[in-house]
Amino acid sequence: MFSPCWSRLSCVALSSRGGLRTLSLFSSSGSSNWSKVVSDAEKIVGYPTSFMSLRCLLSDELSNVAMHLRKLVGTQHPLLNTARGFVYDSKNNLQMRGLVVLLLSKAAGPSHAASDLLAQDMVSGIYPSQRNLAEITELIHTAFLVHRGIVNLKEWTDSDGPLKDMQFGNKMAVLSGDFLLANACTGLAQLNNTKVVELISSAIGDLVQGVYYENSHNTEENGLTDGIDVAAWEEQTFLSHGALLAKSCQAAMELAKHDKESQRLAYKYGKHLSLGHKLNSDLQPFMKSRIGEPLSFSLSAAPVVFHRQIMGRETWHHQLQQAKTLRNQLDYSKLLAAVKSEKGVSTAMDLCCYHGNKALEAIQAFPSSEARSALENIASAVTKF
């Protein structure tokens, strides 16, 4: 059996030099309602998914990684923040992807076509292979999360700290991410299902394409990216944030031998839930900014992208120049006010509600149950601001 040793790292937000980079799809927005929805859902699948891979805490591999990570204490490397989130996660709902996969598996139940799958092997209405898939999904996400914490050393200066610390941290990030991905691939092969292997492999390819596209086309530091429309933003966001969950949901149906329609609906639920939650996360700085709190948000966040599209390139560049300080740094409070003054925020809110409703629509075809109700509550929670 593979060792999902870092899967509890999966929803930590990393900050890197040059501004805030939000890597989490399912990080908590601070809403007690969201936390309750997750807590109630975890009870339905048999045990808290945040402890789904607790056995890995005793593994030799994790002990070795933790020993090397101690060398990063006192540095500014993002990998250390990820490691802290592994131990202290009160502000994050970890393993949400795995939770959704398990809930969908339970909501769909056994298939009539699954004659070779024994019902007595199910635990809380979920096949062991589906639980393994949930862990594999988290491992893959965590591997990419760790890899995306690599620091760009070309921008590092002596005033930022010792270069050797960053170089060591980058090596750890690369090797740790590769280790996680290798474990995920081993577990994937052990499922002995060719279609599932194809689905998850294509999801990994989507992640790579999505991250590459972001790095190539989104210049967050100056915001001078050519304007993209809503459809293009959705396509890019789906690759980097939604493909893994959508295809994992479909794969869970395949493992239980459900028909193509059930697989299509599961895929649809995962896709729209991912996009809805990404929009919700992007909207948080524009909905709950408080006086006196440090303000920062990504210039590739949905409200900013939609605002840029509405205002046009020239007006957007003018607003950026007005928001810059004497040190040529962005005054995010001025920029936030500019974005909130137009329809970028309301457009993102409307799109978030649309995706939440589409996710609710997809889940209605499954039999009424506690698991389906939990999935409905999760879809509804992403539309709460």
Short mmCIF file of C-alpha atoms in Angstrom, two decimals:
data_model
loop_
_atom_site.label_atom_id
_atom_site.label_comp_id
_atom_site.label_asym_id
_atom_site.label_seq_id
_atom_site.Cartn_x
_atom_site.Cartn_y
_atom_site.Cartn_z
CA MET A 1 0.00 0.00 0.00
CA PHE A 2 1.32 3.46 -0.83
CA SER A 3 2.11 6.00 1.87
CA PRO A 4 0.11 9.25 1.56
CA CYS A 5 2.60 10.97 3.80
CA TRP A 6 1.94 14.61 3.03
CA SER A 7 -1.74 14.58 2.16
CA ARG A 8 -2.75 16.75 5.12
CA LEU A 9 -0.70 19.59 3.61
CA SER A 10 -3.09 19.83 0.74
CA CYS A 11 -4.99 23.04 1.40
CA VAL A 12 -2.40 25.44 2.80
CA ALA A 13 -2.14 28.90 1.27
CA LEU A 14 1.45 29.77 0.45
CA SER A 15 2.85 33.27 0.19
CA SER A 16 5.81 33.87 -2.08
CA ARG A 17 8.01 36.82 -2.85
CA GLY A 18 6.25 39.38 -4.99
CA GLY A 19 2.79 39.15 -3.43
CA LEU A 20 0.22 36.69 -2.17
CA ARG A 21 -0.22 33.53 -4.16
CA THR A 22 -3.34 31.62 -3.22
CA LEU A 23 -2.83 27.95 -3.96
CA SER A 24 -5.71 26.50 -1.99
CA LEU A 25 -8.94 25.55 -3.58
CA PHE A 26 -10.62 24.63 -0.37
CA SER A 27 -9.08 26.87 2.27
CA SER A 28 -11.47 28.15 4.88
CA SER A 29 -12.84 31.62 4.39
CA GLY A 30 -13.42 31.97 8.12
CA SER A 31 -17.11 31.17 7.94
CA SER A 32 -18.41 29.08 10.82
CA ASN A 33 -21.14 27.83 8.49
CA TRP A 34 -18.56 26.36 6.11
CA SER A 35 -16.74 24.64 9.00
CA LYS A 36 -19.99 23.11 10.22
CA VAL A 37 -20.87 21.87 6.74
CA VAL A 38 -17.48 20.14 6.50
CA SER A 39 -17.69 18.70 10.01
CA ASP A 40 -21.15 17.25 9.40
CA ALA A 41 -20.06 15.80 6.05
CA GLU A 42 -17.03 14.08 7.58
CA LYS A 43 -19.25 12.17 10.02
CA ILE A 44 -21.21 10.69 7.12
CA VAL A 45 -18.22 9.02 5.44
CA GLY A 46 -17.19 7.12 8.57
CA TYR A 47 -14.38 9.20 10.07
CA PRO A 48 -12.86 12.68 9.77
CA THR A 49 -11.04 12.87 6.45
CA SER A 50 -8.46 15.17 8.03
CA PHE A 51 -7.15 12.01 9.74
CA MET A 52 -7.54 9.84 6.64
CA SER A 53 -3.78 9.40 6.35
CA LEU A 54 -2.83 9.58 10.01
CA ARG A 55 -0.78 6.38 9.68
CA CYS A 56 1.76 8.27 7.59
CA LEU A 57 2.78 10.35 10.63
CA LEU A 58 4.71 7.30 11.87
CA SER A 59 6.42 6.56 8.56
CA ASP A 60 10.18 6.71 8.09
CA GLU A 61 9.79 8.84 4.97
CA LEU A 62 7.96 11.63 6.80
CA SER A 63 10.43 11.51 9.69
CA ASN A 64 13.31 12.04 7.26
CA VAL A 65 11.55 14.93 5.53
CA ALA A 66 10.72 16.58 8.87
CA MET A 67 14.37 16.29 9.95
CA HIS A 68 15.56 18.11 6.84
CA LEU A 69 12.83 20.74 7.11
CA ARG A 70 14.23 21.79 10.49
CA LYS A 71 17.12 23.32 8.56
CA LEU A 72 14.68 25.81 7.01
CA VAL A 73 13.58 27.23 10.37
CA GLY A 74 14.23 30.97 10.40
CA THR A 75 14.20 31.30 6.61
CA GLN A 76 11.47 32.74 4.41
CA HIS A 77 11.03 29.69 2.21
CA PRO A 78 7.34 28.93 1.47
CA LEU A 79 7.87 25.19 2.06
CA LEU A 80 8.23 25.90 5.78
CA ASN A 81 4.78 27.50 5.83
CA THR A 82 3.41 24.40 4.16
CA ALA A 83 5.02 22.22 6.82
CA ARG A 84 3.54 24.37 9.58
CA GLY A 85 0.12 23.88 8.05
CA PHE A 86 0.71 20.13 8.28
CA VAL A 87 0.77 20.41 12.07
CA TYR A 88 -1.53 23.38 12.71
CA ASP A 89 -4.53 23.66 10.45
CA SER A 90 -7.28 25.30 12.50
CA LYS A 91 -7.89 27.89 9.78
CA ASN A 92 -8.10 25.39 6.94
CA ASN A 93 -10.40 22.54 5.98
CA LEU A 94 -7.94 19.94 4.81
CA GLN A 95 -8.58 17.13 2.35
CA MET A 96 -11.77 18.59 0.94
CA ARG A 97 -11.19 16.89 -2.39
CA GLY A 98 -11.03 13.53 -0.69
CA LEU A 99 -14.15 14.33 1.29
CA VAL A 100 -16.13 15.17 -1.86
CA VAL A 101 -14.97 11.96 -3.57
CA LEU A 102 -16.05 9.90 -0.55
CA LEU A 103 -19.42 11.64 -0.27
CA LEU A 104 -20.16 11.10 -3.97
CA SER A 105 -19.17 7.45 -3.63
CA LYS A 106 -21.57 7.01 -0.73
CA ALA A 107 -24.35 9.01 -2.39
CA ALA A 108 -24.19 6.88 -5.56
CA GLY A 109 -24.00 3.62 -3.62
CA PRO A 110 -23.28 0.23 -5.23
CA SER A 111 -24.09 -0.29 -8.88
CA HIS A 112 -26.30 -3.12 -10.13
CA ALA A 113 -23.59 -3.86 -12.68
CA ALA A 114 -20.95 -4.37 -9.99
CA SER A 115 -21.46 -8.12 -9.66
CA ASP A 116 -17.77 -8.73 -8.90
CA LEU A 117 -17.69 -6.12 -6.12
CA LEU A 118 -18.78 -7.45 -2.75
CA ALA A 119 -21.13 -5.25 -0.74
CA GLN A 120 -19.64 -6.60 2.51
CA ASP A 121 -16.31 -5.00 1.55
CA MET A 122 -17.89 -1.56 1.80
CA VAL A 123 -17.20 0.58 4.87
CA SER A 124 -19.89 3.18 5.57
CA GLY A 125 -21.23 2.53 2.06
CA ILE A 126 -17.88 3.19 0.34
CA TYR A 127 -15.64 0.67 -1.43
CA PRO A 128 -11.98 0.42 -0.30
CA SER A 129 -10.85 1.35 -3.83
CA GLN A 130 -12.86 4.57 -3.61
CA ARG A 131 -11.21 5.47 -0.31
CA ASN A 132 -7.82 4.81 -1.89
CA LEU A 133 -8.79 7.07 -4.78
CA ALA A 134 -9.66 9.86 -2.34
CA GLU A 135 -6.17 9.62 -0.82
CA ILE A 136 -4.53 9.51 -4.25
CA THR A 137 -6.40 12.68 -5.22
CA GLU A 138 -5.09 14.47 -2.14
CA LEU A 139 -1.56 13.25 -2.76
CA ILE A 140 -1.55 14.64 -6.30
CA HIS A 141 -2.89 18.01 -5.18
CA THR A 142 -0.34 18.21 -2.37
CA ALA A 143 2.53 17.35 -4.73
CA PHE A 144 1.61 20.26 -6.99
CA LEU A 145 1.11 22.52 -3.97
CA VAL A 146 4.64 21.76 -2.75
CA HIS A 147 6.12 22.21 -6.23
CA ARG A 148 4.40 25.58 -6.66
CA GLY A 149 6.11 26.85 -3.51
CA ILE A 150 9.47 26.92 -5.27
CA VAL A 151 11.09 30.36 -5.02
CA ASN A 152 12.26 32.20 -8.14
CA LEU A 153 15.95 32.66 -7.29
CA LYS A 154 16.51 35.11 -10.15
CA GLU A 155 14.55 37.69 -8.13
CA TRP A 156 16.30 36.93 -4.83
CA THR A 157 18.65 39.56 -3.42
CA ASP A 158 21.09 39.54 -0.52
CA SER A 159 18.70 41.68 1.53
CA ASP A 160 16.10 38.91 1.32
CA GLY A 161 18.32 36.45 3.19
CA PRO A 162 20.96 33.81 2.48
CA LEU A 163 20.66 32.38 -1.01
CA LYS A 164 21.80 28.93 0.12
CA ASP A 165 18.69 28.60 2.33
CA MET A 166 16.44 29.22 -0.63
CA GLN A 167 18.41 26.80 -2.80
CA PHE A 168 18.10 24.09 -0.16
CA GLY A 169 14.39 24.80 0.25
CA ASN A 170 13.85 24.54 -3.48
CA LYS A 171 15.62 21.17 -3.57
CA MET A 172 13.41 19.93 -0.75
CA ALA A 173 10.29 21.18 -2.52
CA VAL A 174 11.23 19.44 -5.76
CA LEU A 175 12.17 16.13 -4.14
CA SER A 176 9.20 16.11 -1.73
CA GLY A 177 6.74 16.89 -4.51
CA ASP A 178 8.24 14.19 -6.72
CA PHE A 179 8.04 11.69 -3.86
CA LEU A 180 4.36 12.42 -3.31
CA LEU A 181 3.56 12.17 -7.00
CA ALA A 182 5.42 8.87 -7.26
CA ASN A 183 3.42 7.47 -4.34
CA ALA A 184 0.20 8.64 -5.96
CA CYS A 185 1.10 6.92 -9.23
CA THR A 186 1.94 3.70 -7.37
CA GLY A 187 -1.42 3.76 -5.61
CA LEU A 188 -3.16 4.54 -8.87
CA ALA A 189 -1.65 1.46 -10.54
CA GLN A 190 -2.78 -0.69 -7.61
CA LEU A 191 -6.42 0.19 -8.35
CA ASN A 192 -6.14 -2.07 -11.42
CA ASN A 193 -8.55 0.00 -13.48
CA THR A 194 -7.29 1.26 -16.83
CA LYS A 195 -9.98 3.90 -17.27
CA VAL A 196 -9.34 5.35 -13.81
CA VAL A 197 -5.61 5.50 -14.58
CA GLU A 198 -6.39 7.37 -17.81
CA LEU A 199 -8.72 9.81 -16.04
CA ILE A 200 -6.33 10.71 -13.22
CA SER A 201 -3.35 10.83 -15.57
CA SER A 202 -5.18 13.31 -17.77
CA ALA A 203 -6.01 15.35 -14.66
CA ILE A 204 -2.29 15.54 -13.83
CA GLY A 205 -1.69 16.73 -17.39
CA ASP A 206 -4.38 19.37 -16.95
CA LEU A 207 -2.73 20.58 -13.75
CA VAL A 208 0.63 20.91 -15.48
CA GLN A 209 -0.94 22.77 -18.40
CA GLY A 210 -2.91 25.06 -16.10
CA VAL A 211 0.09 25.96 -13.94
CA TYR A 212 2.28 26.49 -17.02
CA TYR A 213 -0.36 28.77 -18.54
CA GLU A 214 -0.58 30.80 -15.33
CA ASN A 215 3.19 31.21 -15.14
CA SER A 216 3.46 32.10 -18.83
CA HIS A 217 0.56 34.51 -19.22
CA ASN A 218 -0.35 35.92 -15.81
CA THR A 219 2.06 38.65 -14.74
CA GLU A 220 0.68 39.47 -11.32
CA GLU A 221 3.45 41.91 -10.47
CA ASN A 222 2.42 44.50 -13.02
CA GLY A 223 -1.06 43.38 -14.06
CA LEU A 224 -0.32 44.01 -17.73
CA THR A 225 -1.72 40.70 -18.94
CA ASP A 226 -3.89 41.01 -22.01
CA GLY A 227 -7.53 40.99 -21.00
CA ILE A 228 -9.33 37.65 -21.11
CA ASP A 229 -13.05 37.06 -21.14
CA VAL A 230 -15.08 35.03 -18.66
CA ALA A 231 -14.97 31.87 -20.79
CA ALA A 232 -11.17 31.99 -21.07
CA TRP A 233 -10.83 32.58 -17.32
CA GLU A 234 -13.07 29.57 -16.61
CA GLU A 235 -11.05 27.37 -18.95
CA GLN A 236 -7.75 28.33 -17.36
CA THR A 237 -9.11 28.00 -13.84
CA PHE A 238 -10.63 24.61 -14.55
CA LEU A 239 -7.27 23.24 -15.69
CA SER A 240 -5.36 24.41 -12.62
CA HIS A 241 -8.07 24.13 -9.95
CA GLY A 242 -10.98 21.97 -11.12
CA ALA A 243 -9.85 19.15 -13.39
CA LEU A 244 -8.44 16.97 -10.60
CA LEU A 245 -11.62 17.02 -8.52
CA ALA A 246 -13.96 16.63 -11.50
CA LYS A 247 -12.10 13.64 -12.91
CA SER A 248 -11.65 12.08 -9.46
CA CYS A 249 -15.41 12.25 -8.94
CA GLN A 250 -15.93 10.55 -12.31
CA ALA A 251 -13.29 7.94 -11.44
CA ALA A 252 -15.09 7.13 -8.17
CA MET A 253 -18.19 6.23 -10.19
CA GLU A 254 -16.11 4.10 -12.55
CA LEU A 255 -14.63 2.13 -9.65
CA ALA A 256 -18.16 1.18 -8.55
CA LYS A 257 -19.07 0.38 -12.19
CA HIS A 258 -21.75 3.05 -12.48
CA ASP A 259 -23.04 3.94 -15.94
CA LYS A 260 -21.79 6.80 -18.11
CA GLU A 261 -24.63 9.11 -17.06
CA SER A 262 -23.70 8.80 -13.37
CA GLN A 263 -20.07 9.43 -14.28
CA ARG A 264 -21.05 12.51 -16.29
CA LEU A 265 -23.08 13.94 -13.41
CA ALA A 266 -20.28 13.28 -10.90
CA TYR A 267 -17.81 15.02 -13.22
CA LYS A 268 -20.23 17.93 -13.59
CA TYR A 269 -20.60 18.28 -9.82
CA GLY A 270 -16.83 18.31 -9.25
CA LYS A 271 -16.24 20.81 -12.05
CA HIS A 272 -18.84 23.36 -10.97
CA LEU A 273 -18.04 22.99 -7.27
CA SER A 274 -14.36 23.70 -8.00
CA LEU A 275 -15.08 26.78 -10.09
CA GLY A 276 -17.64 28.06 -7.59
CA HIS A 277 -15.26 27.71 -4.67
CA LYS A 278 -12.40 29.36 -6.56
CA LEU A 279 -14.66 32.33 -7.27
CA ASN A 280 -15.71 32.44 -3.61
CA SER A 281 -12.05 32.46 -2.52
CA ASP A 282 -11.17 35.20 -5.01
CA LEU A 283 -14.08 37.32 -3.75
CA GLN A 284 -13.15 37.21 -0.06
CA PRO A 285 -10.77 40.24 -0.02
CA PHE A 286 -13.45 42.31 -1.78
CA MET A 287 -16.26 41.22 0.54
CA LYS A 288 -14.69 41.20 4.00
CA SER A 289 -11.85 43.71 3.98
CA ARG A 290 -11.62 45.49 7.32
CA ILE A 291 -10.05 48.81 8.22
CA GLY A 292 -6.56 48.37 9.65
CA GLU A 293 -6.01 44.87 8.28
CA PRO A 294 -3.18 44.32 5.76
CA LEU A 295 -4.72 44.12 2.32
CA SER A 296 -3.41 42.02 -0.54
CA PHE A 297 -5.00 40.11 -3.38
CA SER A 298 -3.94 38.58 -6.64
CA LEU A 299 -4.22 40.60 -9.84
CA SER A 300 -5.38 37.38 -11.51
CA ALA A 301 -8.31 37.02 -9.08
CA ALA A 302 -11.69 36.77 -10.79
CA PRO A 303 -13.08 40.20 -9.75
CA VAL A 304 -9.90 41.90 -11.03
CA VAL A 305 -9.91 39.95 -14.31
CA PHE A 306 -13.57 40.76 -14.93
CA HIS A 307 -13.05 44.41 -13.94
CA ARG A 308 -10.15 44.64 -16.39
CA GLN A 309 -12.33 43.20 -19.15
CA ILE A 310 -15.17 45.63 -18.42
CA MET A 311 -12.97 48.75 -18.18
CA GLY A 312 -10.66 48.02 -21.11
CA ARG A 313 -6.87 47.85 -21.26
CA GLU A 314 -6.12 51.58 -21.27
CA THR A 315 -8.40 52.44 -18.35
CA TRP A 316 -7.05 49.50 -16.36
CA HIS A 317 -3.44 50.58 -16.90
CA HIS A 318 -4.38 54.09 -15.81
CA GLN A 319 -5.94 52.76 -12.61
CA LEU A 320 -2.81 50.70 -11.92
CA GLN A 321 -0.60 53.76 -12.28
CA GLN A 322 -2.83 55.74 -9.93
CA ALA A 323 -2.64 52.95 -7.35
CA LYS A 324 1.17 52.90 -7.29
CA THR A 325 3.10 54.53 -4.44
CA LEU A 326 6.27 56.61 -4.70
CA ARG A 327 8.25 53.38 -4.30
CA ASN A 328 6.47 51.98 -7.35
CA GLN A 329 4.54 49.49 -5.22
CA LEU A 330 0.82 48.88 -5.47
CA ASP A 331 -1.52 50.46 -2.94
CA TYR A 332 -4.02 47.62 -2.75
CA SER A 333 -6.61 49.73 -0.92
CA LYS A 334 -6.83 52.14 -3.89
CA LEU A 335 -6.98 49.28 -6.36
CA LEU A 336 -9.66 47.49 -4.33
CA ALA A 337 -11.78 50.64 -4.30
CA ALA A 338 -11.44 50.93 -8.09
CA VAL A 339 -12.47 47.31 -8.65
CA LYS A 340 -15.41 47.54 -6.23
CA SER A 341 -16.67 50.72 -7.91
CA GLU A 342 -17.52 48.83 -11.10
CA LYS A 343 -19.17 45.50 -11.94
CA GLY A 344 -16.18 43.16 -11.62
CA VAL A 345 -17.21 42.01 -8.13
CA SER A 346 -20.89 41.58 -8.99
CA THR A 347 -19.97 39.64 -12.15
CA ALA A 348 -17.81 37.26 -10.09
CA MET A 349 -20.62 36.85 -7.52
CA ASP A 350 -23.16 36.04 -10.22
CA LEU A 351 -20.81 33.50 -11.79
CA CYS A 352 -20.13 31.92 -8.39
CA CYS A 353 -23.88 31.47 -7.80
CA TYR A 354 -24.25 30.03 -11.31
CA HIS A 355 -21.63 27.35 -10.69
CA GLY A 356 -23.05 26.58 -7.25
CA ASN A 357 -26.49 26.06 -8.77
CA LYS A 358 -25.09 23.87 -11.56
CA ALA A 359 -23.41 21.68 -8.94
CA LEU A 360 -26.70 21.40 -7.05
CA GLU A 361 -28.46 20.51 -10.27
CA ALA A 362 -26.00 17.69 -11.01
CA ILE A 363 -26.38 16.05 -7.59
CA GLN A 364 -30.18 15.89 -7.75
CA ALA A 365 -30.06 12.78 -9.95
CA PHE A 366 -28.55 10.73 -7.11
CA PRO A 367 -30.82 9.01 -4.55
CA SER A 368 -31.88 11.08 -1.56
CA SER A 369 -29.54 10.38 1.37
CA GLU A 370 -27.40 11.98 4.06
CA ALA A 371 -24.45 11.97 1.70
CA ARG A 372 -26.39 13.77 -1.02
CA SER A 373 -27.61 16.32 1.51
CA ALA A 374 -24.02 16.94 2.59
CA LEU A 375 -22.98 17.48 -1.04
CA GLU A 376 -25.90 19.90 -1.46
CA ASN A 377 -24.81 21.79 1.66
CA ILE A 378 -21.23 22.05 0.38
CA ALA A 379 -22.45 23.37 -2.99
CA SER A 380 -24.70 25.88 -1.24
CA ALA A 381 -21.89 26.99 1.09
CA VAL A 382 -19.68 28.13 -1.79
CA THR A 383 -22.29 30.74 -2.72
CA LYS A 384 -22.28 32.30 0.76
CA PHE A 385 -20.12 35.42 1.00
#
